Amino acid sequence: MTYQLETKLAQAGNRKDPATGAVSLPIHLSTAYIHPGIGQSTGYDYSRTANPTRTALEEALATLEKGDQGFAFSSGMAAVHAVLQLFRTGDELIVSEDLYGGSYRLFHQLQDRTGLVFCYVDTTDVEKVKAVISEKTVAVFLESPTNPLMKETDIKAISDIAKAHDLYVIVDNTFYTPVLQQPLTLGADIVLHSATKYLGGHNDVLAGAVITKGAELGEQFTVIQNSIGAVPSPLDCWLLVRSLKTLGLRIERQQQNARELAAFLTAHPAIDSVLYPGKGGMLSFRLNDASWVPVFLERLKLIAFAESLGGVESFITYPTTQTHADIPEEERERVGICGRLLRFSVGIEHVSDLQQELQQILDELAGGTR
Ligand SMILES: *Cc1c(COP(=O)(O)O)cnc(C)c1O
């Protein structure tokens, strides 16, 4: 019997303890496990290598992304870093242009120190990706939708090209999650997440995830995860499993709210443009005037001016000074991350309360009555 995604989410991690019949997943704090005899193991030896609570999370992640194996990490950046362990000096990676700022910063550091080469391209344009593939290219690393400009990449089209050139396709699926997009079913080889965002969903767990297809990548990540050791604690694993249960419901509500607010913002005279791909709970918008940004952010009472996304609470972020501050201004302006751009992670609050707050502030700004 294969169940629908919502059913799998609700049941994630359940019934892992037949001895007691516990419904909720046990939290295994033990770091060491007794060997029944020489050469014998319960499957668990030492917690960095494997932990039963983490295994439940990793199995759930693999199932949700329709991959073969899941690997949990202590942060999204640890997951990104783990993926880069697959490559060696001189290898070239094609990378989406308006990338998460932290990934950009890591790539920049590694380029200097390890000789990996990162080639930034607008991955929404398949021809541009094709044009930069060289003999040294080993992978395409993309975010779809991009952050903060919310541009979607045709993962299937990129994967088809990648396959013809024997390249890995790696997708950071943090923004859409498997509820809205399953890159491995579109031809990608590796999916990664900042589980801190939608998968966690409550702004209380820092974690990352990698989900792979095929036995070879599975073996490689088993080694990488164990050798580096950037694994989440059993409690964090448990919190994530608990959060996954409501992922479908949360995203349904966040998306519904985001759609209504995108329409509201589009019609408001204080707004220059709204970037919303039509699905999901993330949108970005540009105010008409950059000098309005500080006032706008200071007046927020319900919506938090804070630097994360994907939680049940609404957050607004200013990419220029926060998430994307490490990208040189010239580069930011070139791709469209201007000083008037704000990123909105829409929460599960009642949409009328969110709209009312935005309307009050924007009316004042547009009317010049501040
Ligand atoms: C936040 C984020 C990351 C980094 O994850 P952390 O959990 O903060 O380390 C990577 N990619 C995207 C798209 C993100 O939003």
mmCIF file of C-alpha atoms in Angstrom, residues 49-224:
data_model
loop_
_atom_site.group_PDB
_atom_site.id
_atom_site.type_symbol
_atom_site.label_atom_id
_atom_site.label_comp_id
_atom_site.label_asym_id
_atom_site.label_seq_id
_atom_site.Cartn_x
_atom_site.Cartn_y
_atom_site.Cartn_z
ATOM 1 C CA THR A 49 27.455 7.259 12.633
ATOM 2 C CA ALA A 50 23.785 6.501 13.273
ATOM 3 C CA ASN A 51 21.173 7.225 15.921
ATOM 4 C CA PRO A 52 17.685 5.651 15.962
ATOM 5 C CA THR A 53 15.854 8.979 16.367
ATOM 6 C CA ARG A 54 17.898 10.428 13.493
ATOM 7 C CA THR A 55 17.242 7.329 11.407
ATOM 8 C CA ALA A 56 13.490 7.875 11.759
ATOM 9 C CA LEU A 57 13.935 11.457 10.536
ATOM 10 C CA GLU A 58 16.224 10.417 7.687
ATOM 11 C CA GLU A 59 13.809 7.730 6.526
ATOM 12 C CA ALA A 60 10.960 10.238 6.575
ATOM 13 C CA LEU A 61 13.018 12.743 4.562
ATOM 14 C CA ALA A 62 13.936 10.127 1.951
ATOM 15 C CA THR A 63 10.309 9.039 1.618
ATOM 16 C CA LEU A 64 8.998 12.597 1.277
ATOM 17 C CA GLU A 65 11.515 13.587 -1.402
ATOM 18 C CA LYS A 66 11.121 10.200 -3.145
ATOM 19 C CA GLY A 67 14.847 9.553 -2.743
ATOM 20 C CA ASP A 68 16.714 6.436 -1.731
ATOM 21 C CA GLN A 69 18.505 7.794 1.325
ATOM 22 C CA GLY A 70 18.205 10.793 3.638
ATOM 23 C CA PHE A 71 20.949 12.401 5.726
ATOM 24 C CA ALA A 72 20.338 14.900 8.513
ATOM 25 C CA PHE A 73 22.844 17.673 9.245
ATOM 26 C CA SER A 74 23.258 20.213 12.013
ATOM 27 C CA SER A 75 22.367 23.136 9.705
ATOM 28 C CA GLY A 76 21.487 23.880 6.114
ATOM 29 C CA MET A 77 25.019 25.177 5.553
ATOM 30 C CA ALA A 78 26.465 21.922 6.916
ATOM 31 C CA ALA A 79 24.332 20.136 4.304
ATOM 32 C CA VAL A 80 25.597 22.447 1.527
ATOM 33 C CA HIS A 81 29.171 21.922 2.714
ATOM 34 C CA ALA A 82 28.701 18.150 2.792
ATOM 35 C CA VAL A 83 27.516 18.172 -0.823
ATOM 36 C CA LEU A 84 30.674 20.012 -1.871
ATOM 37 C CA GLN A 85 32.802 17.180 -0.426
ATOM 38 C CA LEU A 86 31.905 15.217 -3.570
ATOM 39 C CA PHE A 87 34.158 17.469 -5.650
ATOM 40 C CA ARG A 88 37.877 18.165 -6.025
ATOM 41 C CA THR A 89 40.240 20.964 -7.070
ATOM 42 C CA GLY A 90 39.583 22.202 -10.575
ATOM 43 C CA ASP A 91 35.997 20.913 -10.727
ATOM 44 C CA GLU A 92 33.507 23.476 -11.988
ATOM 45 C CA LEU A 93 29.976 23.878 -10.664
ATOM 46 C CA ILE A 94 27.280 25.837 -12.443
ATOM 47 C CA VAL A 95 25.326 27.737 -9.791
ATOM 48 C CA SER A 96 22.072 29.755 -9.840
ATOM 49 C CA GLU A 97 22.612 33.455 -9.864
ATOM 50 C CA ASP A 98 20.548 34.835 -6.981
ATOM 51 C CA LEU A 99 21.548 32.206 -4.512
ATOM 52 C CA TYR A 100 21.035 32.064 -0.737
ATOM 53 C CA GLY A 101 23.646 34.512 0.631
ATOM 54 C CA GLY A 102 25.246 31.946 2.966
ATOM 55 C CA SER A 103 25.801 29.490 0.121
ATOM 56 C CA TYR A 104 27.315 32.287 -1.950
ATOM 57 C CA ARG A 105 29.673 33.150 0.934
ATOM 58 C CA LEU A 106 30.743 29.506 1.379
ATOM 59 C CA PHE A 107 31.353 29.041 -2.347
ATOM 60 C CA HIS A 108 33.407 32.210 -2.392
ATOM 61 C CA GLN A 109 35.591 31.003 0.486
ATOM 62 C CA LEU A 110 36.046 27.563 -1.029
ATOM 63 C CA GLN A 111 36.896 28.960 -4.438
ATOM 64 C CA ASP A 112 39.826 30.785 -2.884
ATOM 65 C CA ARG A 113 41.018 27.947 -0.679
ATOM 66 C CA THR A 114 40.192 24.707 -2.486
ATOM 67 C CA GLY A 115 40.235 25.621 -6.149
ATOM 68 C CA LEU A 116 36.643 24.575 -6.789
ATOM 69 C CA VAL A 117 35.262 26.863 -9.492
ATOM 70 C CA PHE A 118 31.732 28.307 -9.255
ATOM 71 C CA CYS A 119 30.159 29.671 -12.387
ATOM 72 C CA TYR A 120 27.087 31.843 -11.711
ATOM 73 C CA VAL A 121 24.381 31.640 -14.335
ATOM 74 C CA ASP A 122 20.699 32.496 -14.623
ATOM 75 C CA THR A 123 19.568 28.860 -14.419
ATOM 76 C CA THR A 124 16.022 29.860 -15.429
ATOM 77 C CA ASP A 125 17.495 30.184 -18.944
ATOM 78 C CA VAL A 126 18.399 26.667 -20.109
ATOM 79 C CA GLU A 127 20.440 28.015 -23.038
ATOM 80 C CA LYS A 128 22.677 29.994 -20.666
ATOM 81 C CA VAL A 129 23.353 26.851 -18.666
ATOM 82 C CA LYS A 130 24.182 24.928 -21.849
ATOM 83 C CA ALA A 131 26.552 27.662 -22.963
ATOM 84 C CA VAL A 132 28.801 27.459 -19.894
ATOM 85 C CA ILE A 133 29.181 23.671 -19.675
ATOM 86 C CA SER A 134 32.841 22.772 -20.142
ATOM 87 C CA GLU A 135 34.978 19.653 -19.804
ATOM 88 C CA LYS A 136 35.574 20.608 -16.186
ATOM 89 C CA THR A 137 31.897 21.000 -15.276
ATOM 90 C CA VAL A 138 30.789 18.373 -12.766
ATOM 91 C CA ALA A 139 27.472 19.649 -11.428
ATOM 92 C CA VAL A 140 24.633 22.152 -11.587
ATOM 93 C CA PHE A 141 23.669 23.548 -8.167
ATOM 94 C CA LEU A 142 20.383 25.362 -8.214
ATOM 95 C CA GLU A 143 17.698 26.922 -6.083
ATOM 96 C CA SER A 144 14.186 27.038 -7.447
ATOM 97 C CA PRO A 145 12.567 29.379 -6.814
ATOM 98 C CA THR A 146 15.577 31.619 -6.317
ATOM 99 C CA ASN A 147 16.092 33.688 -3.205
ATOM 100 C CA PRO A 148 14.998 36.488 -3.014
ATOM 101 C CA LEU A 149 13.880 37.044 -6.611
ATOM 102 C CA MET A 150 11.584 33.998 -6.713
ATOM 103 C CA LYS A 151 12.503 32.907 -10.250
ATOM 104 C CA GLU A 152 11.687 29.298 -11.132
ATOM 105 C CA THR A 153 14.053 26.966 -12.959
ATOM 106 C CA ASP A 154 12.819 24.129 -15.169
ATOM 107 C CA ILE A 155 14.495 21.346 -13.183
ATOM 108 C CA LYS A 156 13.486 18.695 -15.713
ATOM 109 C CA ALA A 157 15.029 20.601 -18.645
ATOM 110 C CA ILE A 158 18.252 21.245 -16.714
ATOM 111 C CA SER A 159 18.402 17.595 -15.629
ATOM 112 C CA ASP A 160 18.022 16.397 -19.225
ATOM 113 C CA ILE A 161 20.988 18.527 -20.312
ATOM 114 C CA ALA A 162 22.989 17.536 -17.244
ATOM 115 C CA LYS A 163 22.450 13.866 -17.966
ATOM 116 C CA ALA A 164 23.757 14.261 -21.494
ATOM 117 C CA HIS A 165 26.973 15.735 -20.025
ATOM 118 C CA ASP A 166 27.213 13.389 -17.049
ATOM 119 C CA LEU A 167 26.734 16.170 -14.473
ATOM 120 C CA TYR A 168 25.112 15.956 -11.063
ATOM 121 C CA VAL A 169 22.020 18.072 -10.533
ATOM 122 C CA ILE A 170 21.792 19.379 -6.965
ATOM 123 C CA VAL A 171 18.656 21.260 -5.908
ATOM 124 C CA ASP A 172 18.276 23.345 -2.758
ATOM 125 C CA ASN A 173 14.560 22.647 -2.169
ATOM 126 C CA THR A 174 14.265 24.758 0.992
ATOM 127 C CA PHE A 175 11.634 27.141 -0.404
ATOM 128 C CA TYR A 176 9.148 24.716 -1.984
ATOM 129 C CA THR A 177 9.741 21.569 0.107
ATOM 130 C CA PRO A 178 8.563 18.168 -1.194
ATOM 131 C CA VAL A 179 4.972 19.328 -0.716
ATOM 132 C CA LEU A 180 5.272 21.617 -3.742
ATOM 133 C CA GLN A 181 8.224 20.201 -5.699
ATOM 134 C CA GLN A 182 10.087 16.892 -5.737
ATOM 135 C CA PRO A 183 13.297 17.496 -7.711
ATOM 136 C CA LEU A 184 14.426 13.852 -7.599
ATOM 137 C CA THR A 185 11.346 12.887 -9.635
ATOM 138 C CA LEU A 186 12.320 15.557 -12.201
ATOM 139 C CA GLY A 187 15.811 14.142 -12.770
ATOM 140 C CA ALA A 188 17.878 15.710 -9.980
ATOM 141 C CA ASP A 189 20.412 13.507 -8.150
ATOM 142 C CA ILE A 190 20.665 15.315 -4.820
ATOM 143 C CA VAL A 191 18.178 17.471 -2.903
ATOM 144 C CA LEU A 192 19.200 19.544 0.068
ATOM 145 C CA HIS A 193 17.348 21.617 2.628
ATOM 146 C CA SER A 194 17.814 24.136 5.296
ATOM 147 C CA ALA A 195 15.451 22.193 7.574
ATOM 148 C CA THR A 196 15.591 25.279 9.811
ATOM 149 C CA LYS A 197 12.992 26.794 7.490
ATOM 150 C CA TYR A 198 9.781 25.066 6.308
ATOM 151 C CA LEU A 199 10.613 21.515 7.431
ATOM 152 C CA GLY A 200 11.147 22.747 11.013
ATOM 153 C CA GLY A 201 8.599 25.494 10.559
ATOM 154 C CA HIS A 202 8.574 26.938 14.089
ATOM 155 C CA ASN A 203 11.855 28.890 14.294
ATOM 156 C CA ASP A 204 13.205 26.596 17.001
ATOM 157 C CA VAL A 205 15.433 24.025 15.246
ATOM 158 C CA LEU A 206 18.604 24.604 13.253
ATOM 159 C CA ALA A 207 19.126 21.670 10.893
ATOM 160 C CA GLY A 208 19.857 20.591 7.352
ATOM 161 C CA ALA A 209 19.100 17.638 5.125
ATOM 162 C CA VAL A 210 20.485 15.888 2.068
ATOM 163 C CA ILE A 211 18.428 13.342 0.133
ATOM 164 C CA THR A 212 20.096 11.221 -2.546
ATOM 165 C CA LYS A 213 19.145 8.933 -5.385
ATOM 166 C CA GLY A 214 21.058 5.737 -6.131
ATOM 167 C CA ALA A 215 23.350 3.461 -4.124
ATOM 168 C CA GLU A 216 26.617 5.203 -5.025
ATOM 169 C CA LEU A 217 25.635 8.649 -3.739
ATOM 170 C CA GLY A 218 24.090 7.014 -0.691
ATOM 171 C CA GLU A 219 27.379 5.338 0.164
ATOM 172 C CA GLN A 220 29.339 8.540 -0.420
ATOM 173 C CA PHE A 221 27.107 10.583 1.892
ATOM 174 C CA THR A 222 27.153 7.885 4.553
ATOM 175 C CA VAL A 223 30.934 8.339 4.653
ATOM 176 C CA ILE A 224 30.809 12.142 4.412
#
